mmCIF file of C-alpha atoms in Angstrom:
data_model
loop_
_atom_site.group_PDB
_atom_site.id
_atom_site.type_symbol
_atom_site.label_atom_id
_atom_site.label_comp_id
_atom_site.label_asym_id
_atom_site.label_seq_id
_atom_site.Cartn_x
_atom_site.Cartn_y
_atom_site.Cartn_z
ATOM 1 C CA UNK A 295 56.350 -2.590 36.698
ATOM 2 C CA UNK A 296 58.078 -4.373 39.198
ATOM 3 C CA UNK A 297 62.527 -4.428 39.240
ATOM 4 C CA UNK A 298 61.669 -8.079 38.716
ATOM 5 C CA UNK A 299 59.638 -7.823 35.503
ATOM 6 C CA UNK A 300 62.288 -7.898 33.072
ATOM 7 C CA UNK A 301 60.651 -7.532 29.723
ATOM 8 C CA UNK A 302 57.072 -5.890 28.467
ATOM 9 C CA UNK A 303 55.868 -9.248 27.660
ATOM 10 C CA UNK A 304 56.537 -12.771 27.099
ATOM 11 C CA UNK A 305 55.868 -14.600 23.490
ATOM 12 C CA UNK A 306 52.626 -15.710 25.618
ATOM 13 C CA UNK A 307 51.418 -12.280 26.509
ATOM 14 C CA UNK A 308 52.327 -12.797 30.225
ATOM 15 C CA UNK A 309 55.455 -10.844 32.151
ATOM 16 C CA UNK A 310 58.447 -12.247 31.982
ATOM 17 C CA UNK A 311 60.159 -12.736 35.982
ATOM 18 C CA UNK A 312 63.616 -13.517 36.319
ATOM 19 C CA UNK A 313 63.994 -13.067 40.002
ATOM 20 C CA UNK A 314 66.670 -11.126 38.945
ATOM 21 C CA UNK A 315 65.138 -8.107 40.901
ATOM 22 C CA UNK A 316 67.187 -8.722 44.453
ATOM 23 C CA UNK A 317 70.335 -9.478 43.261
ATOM 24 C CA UNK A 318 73.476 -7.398 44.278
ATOM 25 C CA UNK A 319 73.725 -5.668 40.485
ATOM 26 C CA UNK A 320 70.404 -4.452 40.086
ATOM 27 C CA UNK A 321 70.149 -3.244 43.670
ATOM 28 C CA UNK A 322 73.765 -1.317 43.072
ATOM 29 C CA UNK A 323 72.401 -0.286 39.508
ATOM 30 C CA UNK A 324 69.373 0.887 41.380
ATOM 31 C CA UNK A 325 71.609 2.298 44.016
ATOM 32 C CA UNK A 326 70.144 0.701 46.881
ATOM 33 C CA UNK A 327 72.249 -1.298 49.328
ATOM 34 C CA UNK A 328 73.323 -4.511 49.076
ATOM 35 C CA UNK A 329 75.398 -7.728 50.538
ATOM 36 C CA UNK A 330 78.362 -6.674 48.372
ATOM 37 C CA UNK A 331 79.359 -4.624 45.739
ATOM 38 C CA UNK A 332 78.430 -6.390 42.396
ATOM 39 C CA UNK A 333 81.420 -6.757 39.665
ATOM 40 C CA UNK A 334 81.688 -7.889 35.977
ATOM 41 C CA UNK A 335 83.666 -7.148 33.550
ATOM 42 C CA UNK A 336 83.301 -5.552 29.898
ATOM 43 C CA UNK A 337 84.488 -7.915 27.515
ATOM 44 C CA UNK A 338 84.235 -11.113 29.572
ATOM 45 C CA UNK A 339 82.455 -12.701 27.225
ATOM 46 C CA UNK A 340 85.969 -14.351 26.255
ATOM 47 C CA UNK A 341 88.497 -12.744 24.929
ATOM 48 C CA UNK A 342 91.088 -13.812 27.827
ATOM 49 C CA UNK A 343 89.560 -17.289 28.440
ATOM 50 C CA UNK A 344 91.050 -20.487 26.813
ATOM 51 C CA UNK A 345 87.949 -22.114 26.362
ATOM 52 C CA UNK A 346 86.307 -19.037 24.269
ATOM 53 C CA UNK A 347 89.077 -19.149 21.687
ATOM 54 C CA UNK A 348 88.527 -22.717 21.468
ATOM 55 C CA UNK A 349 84.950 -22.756 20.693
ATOM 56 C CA UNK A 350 84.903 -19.791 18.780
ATOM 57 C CA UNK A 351 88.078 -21.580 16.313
ATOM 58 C CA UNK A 352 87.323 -21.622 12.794
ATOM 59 C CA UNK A 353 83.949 -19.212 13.535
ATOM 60 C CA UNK A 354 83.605 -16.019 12.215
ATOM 61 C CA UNK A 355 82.811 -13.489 14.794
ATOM 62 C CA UNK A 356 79.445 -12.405 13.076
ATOM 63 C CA UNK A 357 78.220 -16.208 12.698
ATOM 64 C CA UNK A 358 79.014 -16.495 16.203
ATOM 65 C CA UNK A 359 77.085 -13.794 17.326
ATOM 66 C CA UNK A 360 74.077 -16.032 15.006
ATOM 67 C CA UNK A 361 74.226 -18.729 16.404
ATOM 68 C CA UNK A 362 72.236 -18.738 19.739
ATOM 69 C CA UNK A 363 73.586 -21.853 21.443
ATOM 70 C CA UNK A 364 77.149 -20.559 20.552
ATOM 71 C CA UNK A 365 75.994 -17.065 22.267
ATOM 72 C CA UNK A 366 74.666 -18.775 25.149
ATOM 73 C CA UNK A 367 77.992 -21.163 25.848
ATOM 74 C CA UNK A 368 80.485 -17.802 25.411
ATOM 75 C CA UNK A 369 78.007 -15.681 27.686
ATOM 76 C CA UNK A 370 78.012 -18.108 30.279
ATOM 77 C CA UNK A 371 81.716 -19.176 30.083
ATOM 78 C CA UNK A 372 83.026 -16.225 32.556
ATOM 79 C CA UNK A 373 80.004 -16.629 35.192
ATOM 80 C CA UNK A 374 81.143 -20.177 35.457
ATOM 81 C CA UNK A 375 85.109 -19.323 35.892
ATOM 82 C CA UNK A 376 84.958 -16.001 37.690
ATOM 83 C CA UNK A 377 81.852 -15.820 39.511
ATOM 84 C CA UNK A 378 80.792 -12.165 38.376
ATOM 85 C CA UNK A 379 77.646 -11.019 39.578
ATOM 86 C CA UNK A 380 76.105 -10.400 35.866
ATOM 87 C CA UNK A 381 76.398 -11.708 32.621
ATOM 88 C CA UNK A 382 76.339 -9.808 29.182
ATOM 89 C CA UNK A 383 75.369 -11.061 26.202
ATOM 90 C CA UNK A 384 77.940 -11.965 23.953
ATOM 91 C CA UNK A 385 77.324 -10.139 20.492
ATOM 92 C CA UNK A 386 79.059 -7.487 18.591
ATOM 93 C CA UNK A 387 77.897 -3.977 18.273
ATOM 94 C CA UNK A 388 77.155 -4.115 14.174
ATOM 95 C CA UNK A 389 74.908 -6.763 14.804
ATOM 96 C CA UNK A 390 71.904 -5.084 14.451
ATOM 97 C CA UNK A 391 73.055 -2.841 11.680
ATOM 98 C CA UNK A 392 73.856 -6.112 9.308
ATOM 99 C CA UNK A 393 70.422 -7.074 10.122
ATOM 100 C CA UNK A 394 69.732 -3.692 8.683
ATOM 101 C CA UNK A 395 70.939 -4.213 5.745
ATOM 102 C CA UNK A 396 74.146 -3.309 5.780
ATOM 103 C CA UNK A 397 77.266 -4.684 4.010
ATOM 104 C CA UNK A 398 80.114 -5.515 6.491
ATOM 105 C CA UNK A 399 82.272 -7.839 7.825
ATOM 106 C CA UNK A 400 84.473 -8.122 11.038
ATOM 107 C CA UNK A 401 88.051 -8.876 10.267
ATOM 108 C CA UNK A 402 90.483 -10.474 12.907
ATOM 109 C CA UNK A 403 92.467 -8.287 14.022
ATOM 110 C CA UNK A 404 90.957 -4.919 12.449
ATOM 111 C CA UNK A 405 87.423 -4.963 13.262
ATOM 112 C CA UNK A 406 83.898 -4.136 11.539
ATOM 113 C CA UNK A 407 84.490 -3.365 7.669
ATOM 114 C CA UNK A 408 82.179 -1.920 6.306
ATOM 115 C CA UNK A 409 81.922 -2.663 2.219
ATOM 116 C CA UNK A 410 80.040 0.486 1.638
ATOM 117 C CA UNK A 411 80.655 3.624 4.071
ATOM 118 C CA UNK A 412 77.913 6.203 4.063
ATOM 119 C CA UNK A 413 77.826 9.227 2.456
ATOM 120 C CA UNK A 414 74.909 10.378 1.164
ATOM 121 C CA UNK A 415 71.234 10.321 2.285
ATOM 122 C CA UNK A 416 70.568 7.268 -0.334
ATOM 123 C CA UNK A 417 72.648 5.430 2.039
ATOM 124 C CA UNK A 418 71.045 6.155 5.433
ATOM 125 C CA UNK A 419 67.666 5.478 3.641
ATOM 126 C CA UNK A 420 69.248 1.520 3.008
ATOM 127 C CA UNK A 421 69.249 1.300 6.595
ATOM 128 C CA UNK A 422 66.289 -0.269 7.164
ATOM 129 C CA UNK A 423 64.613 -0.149 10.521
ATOM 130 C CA UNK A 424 64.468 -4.255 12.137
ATOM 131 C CA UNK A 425 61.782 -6.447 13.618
ATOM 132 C CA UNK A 426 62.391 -9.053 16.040
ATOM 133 C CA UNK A 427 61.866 -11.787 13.048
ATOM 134 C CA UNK A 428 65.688 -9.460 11.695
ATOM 135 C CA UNK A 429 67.534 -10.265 14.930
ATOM 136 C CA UNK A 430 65.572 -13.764 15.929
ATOM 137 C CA UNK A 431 68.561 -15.812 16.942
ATOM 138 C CA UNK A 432 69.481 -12.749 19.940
ATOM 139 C CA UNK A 433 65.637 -13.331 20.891
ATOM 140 C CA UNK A 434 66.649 -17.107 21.301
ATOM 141 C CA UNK A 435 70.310 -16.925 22.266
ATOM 142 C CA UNK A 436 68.573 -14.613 25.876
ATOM 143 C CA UNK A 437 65.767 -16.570 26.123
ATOM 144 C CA UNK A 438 68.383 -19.716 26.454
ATOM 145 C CA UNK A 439 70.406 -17.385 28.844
ATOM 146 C CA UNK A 440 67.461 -16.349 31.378
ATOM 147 C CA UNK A 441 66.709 -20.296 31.433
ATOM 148 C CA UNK A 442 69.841 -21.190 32.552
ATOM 149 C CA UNK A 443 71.293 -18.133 34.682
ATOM 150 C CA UNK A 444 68.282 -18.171 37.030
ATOM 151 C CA UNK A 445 68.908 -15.221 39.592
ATOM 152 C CA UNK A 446 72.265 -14.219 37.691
ATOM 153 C CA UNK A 447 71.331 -11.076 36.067
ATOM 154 C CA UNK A 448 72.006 -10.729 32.266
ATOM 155 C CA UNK A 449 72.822 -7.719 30.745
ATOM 156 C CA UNK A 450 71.751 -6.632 27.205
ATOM 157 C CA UNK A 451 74.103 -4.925 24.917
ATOM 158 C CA UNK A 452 74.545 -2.020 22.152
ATOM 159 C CA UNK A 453 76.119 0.128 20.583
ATOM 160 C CA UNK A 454 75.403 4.163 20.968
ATOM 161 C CA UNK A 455 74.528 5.733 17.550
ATOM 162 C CA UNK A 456 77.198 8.218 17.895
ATOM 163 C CA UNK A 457 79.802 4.995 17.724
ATOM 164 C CA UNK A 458 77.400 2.910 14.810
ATOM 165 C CA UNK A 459 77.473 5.836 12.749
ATOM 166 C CA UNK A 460 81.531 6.295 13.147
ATOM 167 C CA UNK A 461 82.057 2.583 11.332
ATOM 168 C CA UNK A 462 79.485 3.509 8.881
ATOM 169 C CA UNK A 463 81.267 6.948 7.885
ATOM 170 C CA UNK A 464 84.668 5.710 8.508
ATOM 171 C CA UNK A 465 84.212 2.410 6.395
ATOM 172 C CA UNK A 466 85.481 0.960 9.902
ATOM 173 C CA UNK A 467 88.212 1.211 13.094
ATOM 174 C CA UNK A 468 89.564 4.931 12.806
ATOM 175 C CA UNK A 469 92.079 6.583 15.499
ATOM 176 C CA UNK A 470 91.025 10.377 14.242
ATOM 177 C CA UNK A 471 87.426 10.259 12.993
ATOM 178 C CA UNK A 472 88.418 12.371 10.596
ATOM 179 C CA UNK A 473 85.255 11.230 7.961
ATOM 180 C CA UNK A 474 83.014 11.352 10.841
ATOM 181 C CA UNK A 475 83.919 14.661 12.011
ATOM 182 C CA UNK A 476 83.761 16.221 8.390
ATOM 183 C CA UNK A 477 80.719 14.637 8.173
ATOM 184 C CA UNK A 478 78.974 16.230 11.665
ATOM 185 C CA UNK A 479 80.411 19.070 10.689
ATOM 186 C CA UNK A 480 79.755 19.758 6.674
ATOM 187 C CA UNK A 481 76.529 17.890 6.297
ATOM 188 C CA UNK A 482 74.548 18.170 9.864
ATOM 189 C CA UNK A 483 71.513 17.438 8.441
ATOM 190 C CA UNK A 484 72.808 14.317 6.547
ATOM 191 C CA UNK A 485 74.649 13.701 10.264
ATOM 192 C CA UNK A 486 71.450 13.658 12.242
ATOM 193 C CA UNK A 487 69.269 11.357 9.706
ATOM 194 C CA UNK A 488 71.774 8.813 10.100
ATOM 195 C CA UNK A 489 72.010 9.241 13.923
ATOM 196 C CA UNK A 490 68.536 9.253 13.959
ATOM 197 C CA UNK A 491 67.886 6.049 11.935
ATOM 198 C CA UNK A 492 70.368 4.160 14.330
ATOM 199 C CA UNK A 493 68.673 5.386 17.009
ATOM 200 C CA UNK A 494 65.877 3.399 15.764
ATOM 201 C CA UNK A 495 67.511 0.607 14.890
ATOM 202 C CA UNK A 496 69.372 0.811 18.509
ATOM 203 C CA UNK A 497 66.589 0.828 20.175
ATOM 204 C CA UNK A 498 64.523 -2.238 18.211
ATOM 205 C CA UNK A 499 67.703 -4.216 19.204
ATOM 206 C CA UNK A 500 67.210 -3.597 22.568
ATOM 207 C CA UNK A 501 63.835 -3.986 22.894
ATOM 208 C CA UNK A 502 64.114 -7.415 21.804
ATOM 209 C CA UNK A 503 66.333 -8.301 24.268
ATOM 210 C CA UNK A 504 64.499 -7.109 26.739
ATOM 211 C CA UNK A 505 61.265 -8.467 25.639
ATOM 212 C CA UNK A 506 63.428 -11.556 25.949
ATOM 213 C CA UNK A 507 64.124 -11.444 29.557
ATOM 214 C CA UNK A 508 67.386 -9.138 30.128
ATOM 215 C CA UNK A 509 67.357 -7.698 33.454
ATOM 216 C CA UNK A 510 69.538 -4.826 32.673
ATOM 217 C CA UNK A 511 70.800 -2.920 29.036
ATOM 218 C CA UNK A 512 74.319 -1.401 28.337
ATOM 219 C CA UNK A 513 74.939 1.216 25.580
ATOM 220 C CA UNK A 514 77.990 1.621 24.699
ATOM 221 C CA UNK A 515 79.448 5.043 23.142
ATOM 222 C CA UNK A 516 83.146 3.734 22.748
ATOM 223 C CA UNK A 517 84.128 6.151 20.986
ATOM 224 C CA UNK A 518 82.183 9.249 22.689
ATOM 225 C CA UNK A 519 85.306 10.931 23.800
ATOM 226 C CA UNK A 520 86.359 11.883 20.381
ATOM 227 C CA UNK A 521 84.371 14.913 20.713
ATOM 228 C CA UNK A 522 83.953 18.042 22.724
ATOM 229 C CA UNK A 523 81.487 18.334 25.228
ATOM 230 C CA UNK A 524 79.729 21.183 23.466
ATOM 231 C CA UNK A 525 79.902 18.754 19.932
ATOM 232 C CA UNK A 526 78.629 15.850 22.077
ATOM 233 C CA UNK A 527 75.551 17.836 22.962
ATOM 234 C CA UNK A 528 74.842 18.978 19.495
ATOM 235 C CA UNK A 529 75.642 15.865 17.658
ATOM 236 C CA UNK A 530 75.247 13.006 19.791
ATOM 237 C CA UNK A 531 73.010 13.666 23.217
ATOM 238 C CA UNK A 532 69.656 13.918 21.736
ATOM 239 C CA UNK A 533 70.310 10.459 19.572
ATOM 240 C CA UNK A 534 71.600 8.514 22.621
ATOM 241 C CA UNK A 535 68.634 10.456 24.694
ATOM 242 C CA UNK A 536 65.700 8.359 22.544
ATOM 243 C CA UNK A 537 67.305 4.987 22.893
ATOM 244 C CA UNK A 538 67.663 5.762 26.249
ATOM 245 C CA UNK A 539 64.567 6.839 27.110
ATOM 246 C CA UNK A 540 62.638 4.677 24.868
ATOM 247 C CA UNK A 541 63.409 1.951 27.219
ATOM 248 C CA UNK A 542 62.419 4.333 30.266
ATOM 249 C CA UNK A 543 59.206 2.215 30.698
ATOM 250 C CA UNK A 544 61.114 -1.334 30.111
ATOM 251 C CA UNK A 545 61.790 -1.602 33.964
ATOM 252 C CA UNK A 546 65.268 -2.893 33.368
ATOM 253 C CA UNK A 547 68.476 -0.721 34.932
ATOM 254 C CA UNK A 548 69.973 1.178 32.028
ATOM 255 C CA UNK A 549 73.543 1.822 31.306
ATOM 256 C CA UNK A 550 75.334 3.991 29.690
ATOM 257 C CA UNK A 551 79.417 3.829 28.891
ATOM 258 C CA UNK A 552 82.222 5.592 27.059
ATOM 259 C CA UNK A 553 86.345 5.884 26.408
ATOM 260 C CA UNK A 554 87.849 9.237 27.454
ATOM 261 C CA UNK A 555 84.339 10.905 28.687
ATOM 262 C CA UNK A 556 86.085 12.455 31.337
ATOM 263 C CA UNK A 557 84.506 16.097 30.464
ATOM 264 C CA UNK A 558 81.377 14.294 28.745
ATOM 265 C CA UNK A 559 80.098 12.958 32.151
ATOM 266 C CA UNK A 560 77.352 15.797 32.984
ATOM 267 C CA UNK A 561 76.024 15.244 29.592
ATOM 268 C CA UNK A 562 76.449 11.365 29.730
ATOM 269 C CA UNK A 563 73.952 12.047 32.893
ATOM 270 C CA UNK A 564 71.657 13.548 31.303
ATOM 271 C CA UNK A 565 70.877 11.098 28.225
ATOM 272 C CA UNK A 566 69.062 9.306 30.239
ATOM 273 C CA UNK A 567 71.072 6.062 31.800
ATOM 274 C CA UNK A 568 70.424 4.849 35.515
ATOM 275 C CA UNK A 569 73.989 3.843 35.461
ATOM 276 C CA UNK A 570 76.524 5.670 33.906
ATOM 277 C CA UNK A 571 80.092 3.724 33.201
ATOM 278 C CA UNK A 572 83.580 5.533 33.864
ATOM 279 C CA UNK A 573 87.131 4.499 32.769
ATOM 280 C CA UNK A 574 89.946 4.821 34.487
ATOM 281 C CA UNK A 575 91.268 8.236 33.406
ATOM 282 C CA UNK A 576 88.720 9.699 36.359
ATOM 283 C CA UNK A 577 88.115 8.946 40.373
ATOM 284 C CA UNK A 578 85.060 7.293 40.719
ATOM 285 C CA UNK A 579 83.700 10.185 43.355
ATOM 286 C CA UNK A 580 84.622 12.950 41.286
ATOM 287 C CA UNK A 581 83.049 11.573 38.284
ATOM 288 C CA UNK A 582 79.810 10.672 40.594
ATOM 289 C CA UNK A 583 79.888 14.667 41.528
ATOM 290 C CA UNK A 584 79.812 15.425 37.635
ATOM 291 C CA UNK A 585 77.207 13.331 36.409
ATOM 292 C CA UNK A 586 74.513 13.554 39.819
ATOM 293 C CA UNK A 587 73.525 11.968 42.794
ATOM 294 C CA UNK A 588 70.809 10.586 40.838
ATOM 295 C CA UNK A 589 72.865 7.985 39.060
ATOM 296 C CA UNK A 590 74.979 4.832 39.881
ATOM 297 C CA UNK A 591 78.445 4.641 38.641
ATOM 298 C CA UNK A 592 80.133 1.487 37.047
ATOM 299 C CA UNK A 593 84.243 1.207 36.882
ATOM 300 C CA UNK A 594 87.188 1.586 36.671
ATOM 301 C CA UNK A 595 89.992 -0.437 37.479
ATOM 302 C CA UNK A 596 92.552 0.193 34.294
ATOM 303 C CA UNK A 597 92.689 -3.424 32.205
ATOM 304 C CA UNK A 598 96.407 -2.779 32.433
ATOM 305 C CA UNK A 599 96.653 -3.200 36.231
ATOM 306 C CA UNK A 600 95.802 -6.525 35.535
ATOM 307 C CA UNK A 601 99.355 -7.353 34.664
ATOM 308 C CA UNK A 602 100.716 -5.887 37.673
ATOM 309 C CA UNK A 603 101.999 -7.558 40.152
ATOM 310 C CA UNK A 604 98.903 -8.769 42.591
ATOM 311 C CA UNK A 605 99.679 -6.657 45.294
ATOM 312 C CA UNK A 606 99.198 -3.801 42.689
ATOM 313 C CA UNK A 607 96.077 -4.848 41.431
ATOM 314 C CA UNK A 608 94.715 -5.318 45.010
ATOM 315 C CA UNK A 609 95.905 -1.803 46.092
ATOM 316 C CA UNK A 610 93.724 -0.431 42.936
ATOM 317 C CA UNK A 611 91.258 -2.719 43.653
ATOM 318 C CA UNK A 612 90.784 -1.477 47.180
ATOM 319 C CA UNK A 613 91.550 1.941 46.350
ATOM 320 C CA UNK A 614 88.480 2.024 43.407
ATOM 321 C CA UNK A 615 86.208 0.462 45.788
ATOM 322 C CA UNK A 616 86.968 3.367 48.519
ATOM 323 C CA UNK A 617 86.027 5.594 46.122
ATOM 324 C CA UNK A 618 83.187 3.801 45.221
ATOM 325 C CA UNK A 619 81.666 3.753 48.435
ATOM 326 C CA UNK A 620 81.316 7.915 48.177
ATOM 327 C CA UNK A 621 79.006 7.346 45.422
ATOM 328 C CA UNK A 622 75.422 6.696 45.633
ATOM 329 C CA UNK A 623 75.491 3.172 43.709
ATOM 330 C CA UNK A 624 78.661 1.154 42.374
ATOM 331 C CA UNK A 625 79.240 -1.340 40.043
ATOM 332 C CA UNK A 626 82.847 -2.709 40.226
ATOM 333 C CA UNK A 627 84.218 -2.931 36.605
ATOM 334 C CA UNK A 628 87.134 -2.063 34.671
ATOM 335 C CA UNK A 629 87.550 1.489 33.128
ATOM 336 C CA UNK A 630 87.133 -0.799 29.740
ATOM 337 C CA UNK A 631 87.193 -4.042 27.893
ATOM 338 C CA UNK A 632 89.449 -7.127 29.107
ATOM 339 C CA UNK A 633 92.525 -7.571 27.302
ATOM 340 C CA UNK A 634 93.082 -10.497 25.717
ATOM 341 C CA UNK A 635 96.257 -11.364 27.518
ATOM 342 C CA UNK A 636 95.215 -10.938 30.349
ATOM 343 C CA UNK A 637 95.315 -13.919 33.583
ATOM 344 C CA UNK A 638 91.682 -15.436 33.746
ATOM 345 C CA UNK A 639 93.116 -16.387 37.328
ATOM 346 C CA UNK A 640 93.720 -12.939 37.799
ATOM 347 C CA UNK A 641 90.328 -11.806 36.939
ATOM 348 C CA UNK A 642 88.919 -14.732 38.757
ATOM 349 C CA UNK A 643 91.054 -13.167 42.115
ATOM 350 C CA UNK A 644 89.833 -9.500 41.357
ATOM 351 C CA UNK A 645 85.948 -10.902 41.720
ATOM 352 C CA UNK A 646 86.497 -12.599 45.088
ATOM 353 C CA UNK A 647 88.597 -9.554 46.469
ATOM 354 C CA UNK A 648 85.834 -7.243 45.314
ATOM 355 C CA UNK A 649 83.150 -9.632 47.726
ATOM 356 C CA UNK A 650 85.412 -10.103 50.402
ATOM 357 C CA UNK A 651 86.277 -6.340 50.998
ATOM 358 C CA UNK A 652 82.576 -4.763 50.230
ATOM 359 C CA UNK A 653 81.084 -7.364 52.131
ATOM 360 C CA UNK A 654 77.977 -5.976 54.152
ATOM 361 C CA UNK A 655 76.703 -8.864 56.525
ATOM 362 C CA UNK A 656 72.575 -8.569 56.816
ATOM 363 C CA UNK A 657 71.791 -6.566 53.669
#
């Protein structure tokens, strides 16, 4: 399969081609050279932007995420203002488990709720697995998006079973994992069926979106770096292992991310991503040394240096993509999601640094 062959097939049996294949993200992603280094940003699907929080007023964050026109105006919002190199698809990471059946909300200003947090096997076995018919309106919303971004990669998104299953233990946000953790630990067996089943349901969601025309996935683990290396590899690296490589013949660039992976990053390398993300807390070289020559890196400008002063942020800026260029593939990001009060103009500034100093006339 071709990079340019973004899905298995098309609703008419025929490839779907993007032309997405040349540009500067999947070349980085596939760590071959390029006419710049490619940037985008986690979370720039609105949260900082003006016109997000006045299209999403009076929405619900789930209906949003329902409602593909709505998905395809947010997603394209930031490619329009900042120029990024990719888009991702706006959605939330419990999307595909409330098309699975389960009961939850996301609250302003908390998060996903869950209304009932598992706890026995009765409750992983309500999780049902999901067809594209479950998740139709993501099918539509990328569909939309591939029309209308033409040679501007898209990125699909999920969340990592390891962070599903937290909300689903934890009844939602937690800052210990505490339920989780007893969980994992007391119940293993009960730990890995529900791992397992998300896995599943993980890697339906993504599938869909790729049969829709994504040109690259991310899976996101944000909340990985609770856990010890040595737990991470018992508990969480064989689940994030079968999404991963249950996409391995989906010819799309796949992605991998977590918060506080600093000593996770030879496992994160090994689950399977093309790409593995890095946040701030670690040099972009060094962490390329830890998880192999074999992957690209994505990062990792802290979100905070974004209300620095601009000379600041374009020491940092320079500074990440110096270290960048010692890796074998880089994708200019931040080390995690935008703020919310953060400067779009700022962002907007960080893009056209990043293409003015990794500029590489004639690639």
């Amino acid at each position: 399969m071709s990079t340019e062959t973004t899905g298995t097939a098309a609703r008419d049996g025929e490839p779907r081609r993007t032309g997405t294949g040349g540009s500067p993200f999947v070349r980085a992603c596939r760590r071959e050279p390029g006419p710049h280094t490619p940037v985008w940003f986690m979370r720039q699907a609105g949260r900082s932007l003006p016109e997000y929080r006045e299209i999403r007023k009076n929405v619900g964050m789930l209906e949003s995420c329902r409602r593909p026109e709505l998905v395809a105006e947010i997603t394209l919002q930031p490619v329009r203002r900042h120029g990024v190199d990719a888009a991702i698809l706006f959605s939330d990471i419990v999307v595909p488990v409330a098309a699975a059946g389960v009961e939850l909300d996301i609250v302003a200003g908390t998060g996903p709720v869950v209304a009932e947090p598992v706890r026995t096997l009765a409750d992983v076995e309500r999780i049902r697995p999901i067809t594209r018919a479950d998740v139709s309106y993501v099918d539509e919303a990328v569909r939309l998006l591939v029309a209308e971004l033409g040679d501007t990669p898209l990125i699909g998104f999920a969340g990592a079973p390891f962070t599903l299953a937290s909300y689903l233990v934890e009844g939602g946000p937690s800052r210990t994992h505490a339920k989780t953790k007893a969980l994992m630990y007391g119940e293993p067996e009960l730990w890995h069926a529900l791992c397992a089943r998300l896995a599943e349901v993980t890697l339906a969601f993504l599938r869909v979106q790729v049969d829709a025309g994504v040109s690259a996935v991310q899976l996101f683990d944000s909340w990985a770096g609770a856990l010890s290396e040595a737990d991470y590899r018992r508990y969480v690296l064989p689940h994030s292992t079968k999404v991963l490589a249950g996409l391995a013949d989906a010819g799309v660039p796949r992605i991998h991310f977590g918060v506080g992976t600093a000593e996770l990053l030879p496992a994160m390398g090994e689950a399977g991503a093309d790409v593995v993300g890095v946040d701030w807390r670690t040099p972009l070289d060094v962490a390329s040394r830890r998880i192999g020559a074999d992957k690209a890196v994505q990062g990792n400008l802290d979100p905070c240096v974004l209300f620095a002063p601009w000379p600041v942020v374009e020491a940092e800026v320079r500074r990440i993509l110096a270290e960048g260029r010692a890796t074998p593939g880089h994708v200019f990001n931040l080390g995690h999601g935008v703020l919310p009060e953060t400067d779009p103009d700022v962002l907007t500034r960080v893009v056209a640094l990043v293409h003015e100093v990794s500029a590489r006339p004639g690639e």
